[in-house]
Short mmCIF file of C-alpha atoms in Angstrom, two decimals:
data_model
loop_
_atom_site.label_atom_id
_atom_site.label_comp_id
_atom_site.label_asym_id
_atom_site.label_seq_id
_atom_site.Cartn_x
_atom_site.Cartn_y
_atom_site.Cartn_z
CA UNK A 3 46.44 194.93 -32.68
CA UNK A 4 44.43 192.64 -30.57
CA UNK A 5 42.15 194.20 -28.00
CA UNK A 6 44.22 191.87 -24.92
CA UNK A 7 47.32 193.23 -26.40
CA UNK A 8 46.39 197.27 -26.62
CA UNK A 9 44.99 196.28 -22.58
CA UNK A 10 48.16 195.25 -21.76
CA UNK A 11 50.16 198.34 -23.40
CA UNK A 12 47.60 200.16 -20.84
CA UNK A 13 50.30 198.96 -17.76
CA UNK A 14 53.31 199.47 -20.07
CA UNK A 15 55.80 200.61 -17.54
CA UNK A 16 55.60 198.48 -15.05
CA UNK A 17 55.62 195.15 -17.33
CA UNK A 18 57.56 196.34 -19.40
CA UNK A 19 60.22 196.85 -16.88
CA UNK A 20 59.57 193.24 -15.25
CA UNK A 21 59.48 191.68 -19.05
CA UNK A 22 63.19 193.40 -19.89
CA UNK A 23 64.51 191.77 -16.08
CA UNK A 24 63.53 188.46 -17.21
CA UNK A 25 65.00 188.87 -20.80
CA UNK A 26 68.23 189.95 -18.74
CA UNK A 27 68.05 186.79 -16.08
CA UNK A 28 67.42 184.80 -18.27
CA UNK A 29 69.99 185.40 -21.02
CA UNK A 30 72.74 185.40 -17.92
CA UNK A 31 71.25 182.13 -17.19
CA UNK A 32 71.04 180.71 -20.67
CA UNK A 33 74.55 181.81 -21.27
CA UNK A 34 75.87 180.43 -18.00
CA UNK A 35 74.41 177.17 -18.80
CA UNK A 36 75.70 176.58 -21.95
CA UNK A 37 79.49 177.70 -20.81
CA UNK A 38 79.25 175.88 -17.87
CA UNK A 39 78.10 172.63 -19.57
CA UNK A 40 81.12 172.69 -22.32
CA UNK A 41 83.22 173.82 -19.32
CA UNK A 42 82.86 170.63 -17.72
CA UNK A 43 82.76 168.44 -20.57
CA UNK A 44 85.84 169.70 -21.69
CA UNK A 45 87.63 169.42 -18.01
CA UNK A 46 85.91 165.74 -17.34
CA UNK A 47 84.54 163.92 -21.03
CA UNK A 48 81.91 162.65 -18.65
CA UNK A 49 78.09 162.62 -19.68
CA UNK A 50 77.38 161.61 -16.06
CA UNK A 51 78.81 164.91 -15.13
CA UNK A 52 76.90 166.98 -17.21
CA UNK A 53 73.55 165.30 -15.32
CA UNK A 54 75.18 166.07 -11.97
CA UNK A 55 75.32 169.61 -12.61
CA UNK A 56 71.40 169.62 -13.57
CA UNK A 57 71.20 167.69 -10.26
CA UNK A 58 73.54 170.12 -8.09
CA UNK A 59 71.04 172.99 -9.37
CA UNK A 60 67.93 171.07 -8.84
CA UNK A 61 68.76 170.12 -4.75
CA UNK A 62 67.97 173.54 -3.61
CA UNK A 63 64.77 173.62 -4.73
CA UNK A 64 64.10 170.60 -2.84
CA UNK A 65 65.92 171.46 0.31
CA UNK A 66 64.27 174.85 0.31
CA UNK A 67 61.03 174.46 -1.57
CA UNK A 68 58.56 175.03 2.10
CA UNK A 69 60.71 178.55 2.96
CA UNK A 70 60.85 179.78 -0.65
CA UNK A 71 57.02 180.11 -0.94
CA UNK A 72 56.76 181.83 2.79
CA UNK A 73 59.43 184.19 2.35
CA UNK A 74 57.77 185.38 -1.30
CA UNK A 75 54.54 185.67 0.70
CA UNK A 76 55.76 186.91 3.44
CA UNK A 77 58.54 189.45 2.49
CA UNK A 78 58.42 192.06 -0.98
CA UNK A 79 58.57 190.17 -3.43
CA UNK A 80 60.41 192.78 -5.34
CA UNK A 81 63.57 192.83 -2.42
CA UNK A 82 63.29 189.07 -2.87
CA UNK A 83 63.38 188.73 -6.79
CA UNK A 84 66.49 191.60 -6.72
CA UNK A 85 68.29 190.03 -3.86
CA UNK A 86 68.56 186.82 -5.68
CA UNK A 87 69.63 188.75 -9.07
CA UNK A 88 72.31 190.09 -7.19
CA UNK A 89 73.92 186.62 -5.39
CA UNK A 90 73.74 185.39 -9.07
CA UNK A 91 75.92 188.18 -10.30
CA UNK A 92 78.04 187.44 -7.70
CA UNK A 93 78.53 183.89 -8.85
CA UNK A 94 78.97 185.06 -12.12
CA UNK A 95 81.84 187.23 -10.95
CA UNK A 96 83.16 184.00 -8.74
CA UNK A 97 83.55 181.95 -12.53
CA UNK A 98 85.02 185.10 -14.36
CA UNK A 99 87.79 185.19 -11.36
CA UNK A 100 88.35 181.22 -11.38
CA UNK A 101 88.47 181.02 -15.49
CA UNK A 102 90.95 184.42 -15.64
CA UNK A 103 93.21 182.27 -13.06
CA UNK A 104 92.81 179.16 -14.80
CA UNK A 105 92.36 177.30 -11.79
CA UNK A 106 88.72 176.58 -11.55
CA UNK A 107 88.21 172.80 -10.78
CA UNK A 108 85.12 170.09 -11.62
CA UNK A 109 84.58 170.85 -8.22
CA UNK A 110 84.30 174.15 -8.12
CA UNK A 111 81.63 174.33 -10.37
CA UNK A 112 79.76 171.78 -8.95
CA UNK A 113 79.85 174.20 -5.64
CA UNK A 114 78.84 177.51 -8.04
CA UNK A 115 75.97 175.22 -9.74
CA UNK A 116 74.24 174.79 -6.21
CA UNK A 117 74.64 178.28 -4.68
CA UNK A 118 73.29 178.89 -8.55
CA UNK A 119 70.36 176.98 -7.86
CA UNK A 120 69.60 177.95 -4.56
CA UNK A 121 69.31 181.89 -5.72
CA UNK A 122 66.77 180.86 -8.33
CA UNK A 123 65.00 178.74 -6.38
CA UNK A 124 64.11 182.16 -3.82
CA UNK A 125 64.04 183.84 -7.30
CA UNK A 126 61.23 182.16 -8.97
CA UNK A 127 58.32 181.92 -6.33
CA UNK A 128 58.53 185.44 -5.67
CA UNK A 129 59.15 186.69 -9.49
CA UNK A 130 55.59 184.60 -10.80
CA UNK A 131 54.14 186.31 -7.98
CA UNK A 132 54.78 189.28 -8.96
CA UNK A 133 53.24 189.29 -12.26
CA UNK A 134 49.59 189.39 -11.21
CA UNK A 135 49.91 191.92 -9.63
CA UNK A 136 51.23 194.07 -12.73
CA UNK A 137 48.30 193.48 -14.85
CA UNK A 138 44.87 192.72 -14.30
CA UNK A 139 43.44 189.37 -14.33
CA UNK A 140 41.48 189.33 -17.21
CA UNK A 141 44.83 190.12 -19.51
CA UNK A 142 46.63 187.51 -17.22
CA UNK A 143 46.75 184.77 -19.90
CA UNK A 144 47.99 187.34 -22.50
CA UNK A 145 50.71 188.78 -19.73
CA UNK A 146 51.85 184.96 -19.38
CA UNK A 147 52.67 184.91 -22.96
CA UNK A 148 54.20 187.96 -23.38
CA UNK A 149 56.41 187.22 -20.25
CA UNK A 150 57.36 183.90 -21.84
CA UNK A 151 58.95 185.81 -24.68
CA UNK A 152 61.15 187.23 -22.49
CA UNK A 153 62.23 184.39 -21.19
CA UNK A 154 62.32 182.73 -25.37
CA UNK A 155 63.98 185.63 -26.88
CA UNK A 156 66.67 185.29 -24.59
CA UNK A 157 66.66 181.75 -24.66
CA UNK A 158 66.89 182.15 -28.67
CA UNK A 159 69.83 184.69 -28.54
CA UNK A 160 72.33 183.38 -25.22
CA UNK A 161 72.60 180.50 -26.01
CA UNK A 162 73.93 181.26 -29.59
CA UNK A 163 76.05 184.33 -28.12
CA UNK A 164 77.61 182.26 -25.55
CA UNK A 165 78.36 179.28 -27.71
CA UNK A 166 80.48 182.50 -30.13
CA UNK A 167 82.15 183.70 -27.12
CA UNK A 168 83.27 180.93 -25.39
CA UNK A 169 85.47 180.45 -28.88
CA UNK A 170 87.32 183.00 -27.02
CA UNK A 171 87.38 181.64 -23.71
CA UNK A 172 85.05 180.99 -21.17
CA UNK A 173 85.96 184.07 -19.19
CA UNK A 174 84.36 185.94 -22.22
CA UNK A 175 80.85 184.23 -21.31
CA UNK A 176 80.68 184.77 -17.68
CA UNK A 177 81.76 188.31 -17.21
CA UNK A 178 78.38 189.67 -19.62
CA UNK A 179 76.38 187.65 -17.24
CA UNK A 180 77.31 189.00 -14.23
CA UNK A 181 76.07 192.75 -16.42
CA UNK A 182 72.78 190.79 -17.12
CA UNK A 183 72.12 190.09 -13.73
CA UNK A 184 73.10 193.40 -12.12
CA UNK A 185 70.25 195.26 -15.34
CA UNK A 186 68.05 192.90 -13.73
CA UNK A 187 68.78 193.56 -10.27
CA UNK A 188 67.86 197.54 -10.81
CA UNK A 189 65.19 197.10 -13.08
CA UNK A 190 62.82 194.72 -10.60
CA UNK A 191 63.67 197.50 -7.95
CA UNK A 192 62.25 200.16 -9.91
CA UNK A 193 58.44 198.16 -10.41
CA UNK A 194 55.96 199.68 -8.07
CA UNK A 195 55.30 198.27 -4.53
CA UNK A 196 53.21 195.85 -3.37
CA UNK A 197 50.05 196.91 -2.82
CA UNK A 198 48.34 194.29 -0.78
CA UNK A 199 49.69 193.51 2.82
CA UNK A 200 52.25 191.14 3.56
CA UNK A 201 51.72 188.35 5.77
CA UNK A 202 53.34 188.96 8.88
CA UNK A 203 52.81 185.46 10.58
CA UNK A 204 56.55 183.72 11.45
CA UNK A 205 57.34 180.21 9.51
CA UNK A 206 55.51 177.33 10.85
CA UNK A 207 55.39 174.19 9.29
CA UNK A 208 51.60 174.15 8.72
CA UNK A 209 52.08 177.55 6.85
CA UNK A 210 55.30 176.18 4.96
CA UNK A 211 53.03 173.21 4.25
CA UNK A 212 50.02 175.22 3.44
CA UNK A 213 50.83 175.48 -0.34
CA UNK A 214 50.82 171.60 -0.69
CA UNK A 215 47.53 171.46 0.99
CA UNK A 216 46.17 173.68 -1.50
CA UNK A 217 47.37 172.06 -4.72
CA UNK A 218 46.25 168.76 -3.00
CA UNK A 219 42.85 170.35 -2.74
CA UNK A 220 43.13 171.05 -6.28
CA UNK A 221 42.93 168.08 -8.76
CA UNK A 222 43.12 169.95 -11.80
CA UNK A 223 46.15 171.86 -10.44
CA UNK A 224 47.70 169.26 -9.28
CA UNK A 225 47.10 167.23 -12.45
CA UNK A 226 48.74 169.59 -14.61
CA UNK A 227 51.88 170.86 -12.91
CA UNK A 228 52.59 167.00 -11.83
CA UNK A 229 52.15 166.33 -16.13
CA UNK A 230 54.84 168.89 -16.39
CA UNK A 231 56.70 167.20 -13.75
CA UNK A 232 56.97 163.27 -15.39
CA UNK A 233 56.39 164.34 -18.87
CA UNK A 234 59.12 166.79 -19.18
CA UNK A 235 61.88 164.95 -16.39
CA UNK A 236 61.37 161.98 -19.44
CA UNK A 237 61.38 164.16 -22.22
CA UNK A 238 64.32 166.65 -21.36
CA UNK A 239 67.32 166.16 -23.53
CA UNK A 240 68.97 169.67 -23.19
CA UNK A 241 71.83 167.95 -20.73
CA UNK A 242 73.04 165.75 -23.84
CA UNK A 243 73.11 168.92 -26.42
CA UNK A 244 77.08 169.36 -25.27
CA UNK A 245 77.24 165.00 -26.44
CA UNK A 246 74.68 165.69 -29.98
CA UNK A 247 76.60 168.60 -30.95
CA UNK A 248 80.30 167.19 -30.52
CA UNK A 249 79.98 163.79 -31.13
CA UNK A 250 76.81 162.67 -33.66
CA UNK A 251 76.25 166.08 -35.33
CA UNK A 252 80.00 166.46 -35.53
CA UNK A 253 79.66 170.78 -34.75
CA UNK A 254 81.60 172.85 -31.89
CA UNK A 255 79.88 175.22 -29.15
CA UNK A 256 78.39 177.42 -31.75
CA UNK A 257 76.44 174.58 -33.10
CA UNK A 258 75.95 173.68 -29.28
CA UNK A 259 74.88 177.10 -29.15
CA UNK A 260 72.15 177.38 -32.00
CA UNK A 261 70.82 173.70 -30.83
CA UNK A 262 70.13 175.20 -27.20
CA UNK A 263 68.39 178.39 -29.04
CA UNK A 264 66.44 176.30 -31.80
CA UNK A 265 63.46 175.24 -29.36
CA UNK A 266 63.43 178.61 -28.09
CA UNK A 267 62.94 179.89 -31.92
CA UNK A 268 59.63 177.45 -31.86
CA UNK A 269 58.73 179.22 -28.40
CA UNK A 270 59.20 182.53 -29.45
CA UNK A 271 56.93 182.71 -32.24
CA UNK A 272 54.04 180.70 -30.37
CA UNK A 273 54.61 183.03 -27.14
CA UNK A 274 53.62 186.04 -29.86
CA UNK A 275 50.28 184.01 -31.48
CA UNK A 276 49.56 182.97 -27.77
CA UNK A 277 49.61 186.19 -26.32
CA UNK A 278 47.55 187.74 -29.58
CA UNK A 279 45.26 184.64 -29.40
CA UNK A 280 45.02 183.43 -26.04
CA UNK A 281 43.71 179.79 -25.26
CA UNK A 282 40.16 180.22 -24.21
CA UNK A 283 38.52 176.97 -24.93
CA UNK A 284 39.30 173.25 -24.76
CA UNK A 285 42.63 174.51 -22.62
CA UNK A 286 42.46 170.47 -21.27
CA UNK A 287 42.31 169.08 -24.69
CA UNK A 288 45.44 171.73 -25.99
CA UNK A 289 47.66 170.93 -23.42
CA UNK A 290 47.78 167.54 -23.24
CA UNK A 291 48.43 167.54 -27.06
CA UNK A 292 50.95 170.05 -27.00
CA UNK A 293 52.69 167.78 -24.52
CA UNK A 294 52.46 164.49 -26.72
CA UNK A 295 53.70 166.34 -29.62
CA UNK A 296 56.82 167.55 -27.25
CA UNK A 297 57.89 163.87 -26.77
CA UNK A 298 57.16 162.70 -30.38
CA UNK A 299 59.52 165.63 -31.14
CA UNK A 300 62.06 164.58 -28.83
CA UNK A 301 61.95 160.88 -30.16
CA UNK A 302 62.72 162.50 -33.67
CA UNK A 303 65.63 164.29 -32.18
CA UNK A 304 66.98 161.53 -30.63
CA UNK A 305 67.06 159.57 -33.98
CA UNK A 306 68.43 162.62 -36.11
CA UNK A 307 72.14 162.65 -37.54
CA UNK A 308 71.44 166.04 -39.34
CA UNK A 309 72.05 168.96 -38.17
CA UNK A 310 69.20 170.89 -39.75
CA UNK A 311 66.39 168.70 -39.34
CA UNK A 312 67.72 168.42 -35.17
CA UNK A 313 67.14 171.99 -35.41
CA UNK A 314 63.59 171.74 -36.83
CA UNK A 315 62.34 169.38 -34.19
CA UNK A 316 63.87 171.26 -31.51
CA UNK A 317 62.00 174.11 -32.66
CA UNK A 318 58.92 172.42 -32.74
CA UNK A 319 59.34 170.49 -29.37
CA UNK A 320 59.69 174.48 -27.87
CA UNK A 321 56.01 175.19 -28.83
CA UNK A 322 54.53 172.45 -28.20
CA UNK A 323 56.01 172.91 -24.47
CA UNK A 324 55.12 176.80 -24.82
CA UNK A 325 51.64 175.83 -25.40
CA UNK A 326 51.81 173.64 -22.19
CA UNK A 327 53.58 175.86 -20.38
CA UNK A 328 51.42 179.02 -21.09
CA UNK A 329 48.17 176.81 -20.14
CA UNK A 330 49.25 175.51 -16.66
CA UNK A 331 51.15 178.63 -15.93
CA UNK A 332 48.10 180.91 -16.18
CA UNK A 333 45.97 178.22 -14.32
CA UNK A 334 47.80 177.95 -11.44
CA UNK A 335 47.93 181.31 -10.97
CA UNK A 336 44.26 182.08 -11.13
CA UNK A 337 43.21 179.53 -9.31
CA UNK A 338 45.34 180.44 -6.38
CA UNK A 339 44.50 183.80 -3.86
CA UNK A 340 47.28 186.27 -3.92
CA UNK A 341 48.15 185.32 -0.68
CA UNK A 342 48.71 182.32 -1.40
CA UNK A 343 51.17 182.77 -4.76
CA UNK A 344 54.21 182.34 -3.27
CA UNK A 345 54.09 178.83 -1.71
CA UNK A 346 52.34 177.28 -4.23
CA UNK A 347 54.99 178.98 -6.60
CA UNK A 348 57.61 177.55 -4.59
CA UNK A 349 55.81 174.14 -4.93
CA UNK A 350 55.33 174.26 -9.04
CA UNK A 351 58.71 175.85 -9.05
CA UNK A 352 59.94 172.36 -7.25
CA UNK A 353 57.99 170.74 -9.65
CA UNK A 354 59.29 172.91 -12.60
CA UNK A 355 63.06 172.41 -11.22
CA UNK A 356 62.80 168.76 -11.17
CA UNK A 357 61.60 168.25 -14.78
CA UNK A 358 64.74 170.62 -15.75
CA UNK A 359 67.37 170.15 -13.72
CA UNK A 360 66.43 166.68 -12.55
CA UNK A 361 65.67 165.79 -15.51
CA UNK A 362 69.11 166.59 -16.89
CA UNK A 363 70.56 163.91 -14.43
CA UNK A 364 67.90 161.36 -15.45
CA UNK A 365 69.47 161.97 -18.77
CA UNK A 366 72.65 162.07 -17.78
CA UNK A 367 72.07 158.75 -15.91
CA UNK A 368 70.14 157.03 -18.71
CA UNK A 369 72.59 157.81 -21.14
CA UNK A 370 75.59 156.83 -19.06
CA UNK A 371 73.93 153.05 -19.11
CA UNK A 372 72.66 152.63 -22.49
CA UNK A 373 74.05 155.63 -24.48
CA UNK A 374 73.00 159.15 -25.93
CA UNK A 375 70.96 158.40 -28.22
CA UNK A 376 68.66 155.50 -26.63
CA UNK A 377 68.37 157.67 -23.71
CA UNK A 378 66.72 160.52 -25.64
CA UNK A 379 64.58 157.91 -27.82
CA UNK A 380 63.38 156.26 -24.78
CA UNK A 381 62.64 159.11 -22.40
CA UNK A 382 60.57 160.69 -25.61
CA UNK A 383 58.61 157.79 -25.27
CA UNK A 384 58.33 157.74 -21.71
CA UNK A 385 56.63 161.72 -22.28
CA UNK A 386 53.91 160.09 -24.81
CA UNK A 387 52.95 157.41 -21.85
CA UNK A 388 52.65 159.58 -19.29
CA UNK A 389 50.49 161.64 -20.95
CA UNK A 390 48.05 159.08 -21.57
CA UNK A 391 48.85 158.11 -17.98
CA UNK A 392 47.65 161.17 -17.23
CA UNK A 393 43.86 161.88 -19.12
CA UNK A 394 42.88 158.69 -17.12
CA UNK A 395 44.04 160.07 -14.27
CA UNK A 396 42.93 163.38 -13.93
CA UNK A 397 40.14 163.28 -16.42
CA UNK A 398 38.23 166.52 -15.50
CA UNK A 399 41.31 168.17 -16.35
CA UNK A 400 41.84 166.61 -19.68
CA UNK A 401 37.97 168.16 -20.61
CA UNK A 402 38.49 170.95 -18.76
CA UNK A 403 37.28 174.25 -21.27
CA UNK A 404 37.90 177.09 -19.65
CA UNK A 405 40.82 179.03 -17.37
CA UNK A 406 38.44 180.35 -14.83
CA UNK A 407 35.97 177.22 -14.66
CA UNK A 408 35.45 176.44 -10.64
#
């Protein structure tokens, strides 16, 4: 065992508590997303509607993004994080009661998707805040990894499970999730309290705004969440996995199901190296080829007919984007003061939400106009330009060695 990892088996409890609520979160949300995607396609046919539910999820995050950050700063984060668990059990518990009635419309779930989106938009601010103060800084990097897992494993295993039990009906796929979310509720409850005061200043628009202040002050921060941002809101394909699976790899939602859980497979296993071998030199270099080899996979996905090799590059397009997201994750975070964490959380979340979920309707758009495949093949290539885009312009970033270099 590595000498980060028996550190971090030093604050067991406590992470180990926070890593099993994310495995539970995210699984609900993993499973959610793949029912509710074949939900729709199967009332609608429409690809344009599966890219309106990323966007329904994503407008939260931009409508709240400046009170996210304050309240996670500003309130326990803990109360926050469990608060939002619990409004996404209840809309778990809203689908289980529209599916077991049969009467649960495209709109309706276009409705669930945003009140979705607007509980994990509170939700993530004020969970990556809470990590650092869990674990000490210098195990930080490994703690990143290790939490990634979480969020992999589940990632690896939902997607899978809900693809089997919406073969019984979808009501079969929401009711677990509403479980998920209520484990994950009382486990974040149970982590130990903030130590550190909370601010006690009211919302003002110069402290809403004071998290985009700081990342502007920051070119190297700035530099790599916005990468995140362009590269991965071109790259995403995960809207048109309901379109791949039915239609050009001819399978059914358990194929739809082991396509959303093959990157996570890729994940998975580089979460475990990274957090046994963190990144601690040439973290610039790393990261912007970890992103260049997500969009080269995404081009090959985008060309595949076969089933197996779609699998393959899916898995490999999830490390590569571990990698990445393991680098900027842990940068962010130690660059920024603890009092701080929560708005520019809220702010990288925004960022985070729009290469997702907003990049699910740029897929849904793109393919709408010129077709599944193309879209995929082009918005791989748009990844690989952006990221040479990008070492020009943020070039101390890009040779940038070390985490904790000032």
């Amino acid at each position: 065992m590595s000498t980060h990892a028996k550190l971090l088996l030093r604050h067991q409890r406590p992470f180990l508590a926070f890593w099993l609520a994310r495995v539970c979160t995210a699984s609900g949300f993993q499973m959610l997303t793949v029912a509710i995607g074949w939900h729709i396609y199967q009332l609608t046919g429409s690809v344009l509607d599966l890219g309106l539910v990323g966007l329904v999820e994503f407008v939260p995050r931009l409508l709240f993004m400046l009170h996210t950050g304050h309240v996670a700063d500003r309130f326990d984060r803990r109360k926050v994080t469990a608060l939002c668990q619990a409004g996404q059990a209840l809309i778990a518990l809203a689908l289980v009661l529209g599916s077991s009635s049969g009467e649960i419309t495209r709109e309706a779930i276009f409705v669930l998707a945003f009140l979705l989106g607007a509980a994990r938009a509170f939700e993530m601010p004020a969970t990556q805040a809470l990590l650092p103060s869990l674990v000490p800084t210098a195990l930080f990097p490994a703690a990143v990894a290790a939490s990634s897992s979480a969020m992999q494993l589940a990632t690896i295993v939902a997607p899978a499970l809900g693809g089997f039990l919406y073969a019984f009906g979808s009501l079969w796929v929401y009711a677990p999730t509403a479980v998920l979310y209520v484990l994950a509720c009382a486990l974040v409850l149970g982590l130990p309290a903030r130590q550190l005061p909370l601010r006690q200043e009211r919302a003002s628009l110069d402290s809403l705004l004071a998290g985009i202040r700081f990342i502007r002050s920051r070119p190297d921060v700035l530099g790599a969440i916005s990468l995140d941002l362009f590269a991965v809101l071109l790259g995403g394909a995960t809207a048109l996995l309901p379109v791949f699976a039915r239609d050009i790899l001819l399978t059914g939602p358990w194929g739809l199901g082991l396509l959303r859980s093959a990157p996570a497979v890729g994940a998975l296993l580089m979460s475990f190296w990274l957090a046994r071998y963190p990144i601690e030199r040439g973290v610039g270099r790393t990261m912007f080829i970890s992103v260049a080899v997500f969009g080269v996979a995404t081009i090959a996905f985008g060309l595949s007919t076969s089933f197996w090799f779609s699998l393959a590059v899916l898995a490999v397009l999830g490390a590569a984007d571990m990698i990445s997201m393991v680098i900027r994750g842990a940068f962010v975070q130690l660059q920024t003061p603890d009092e701080m964490r929560g708005r520019v959380s809220a702010v990288n979340g925004l960022f985070i939400g729009a290469s997702n979920q907003l990049g699910e309707f740029e897929s849904g758009l793109t393919a709408h106009w010129f077709g599944s495949v193309p879209a995929v093949v082009l918005g791989g290539v748009g990844t690989l330009l952006v990221t040479g885009a990008w070492i020009k312009l943020f070039p101390s970033l890009a040779k940038r060695d070390r985490m904790h270099e000032q």
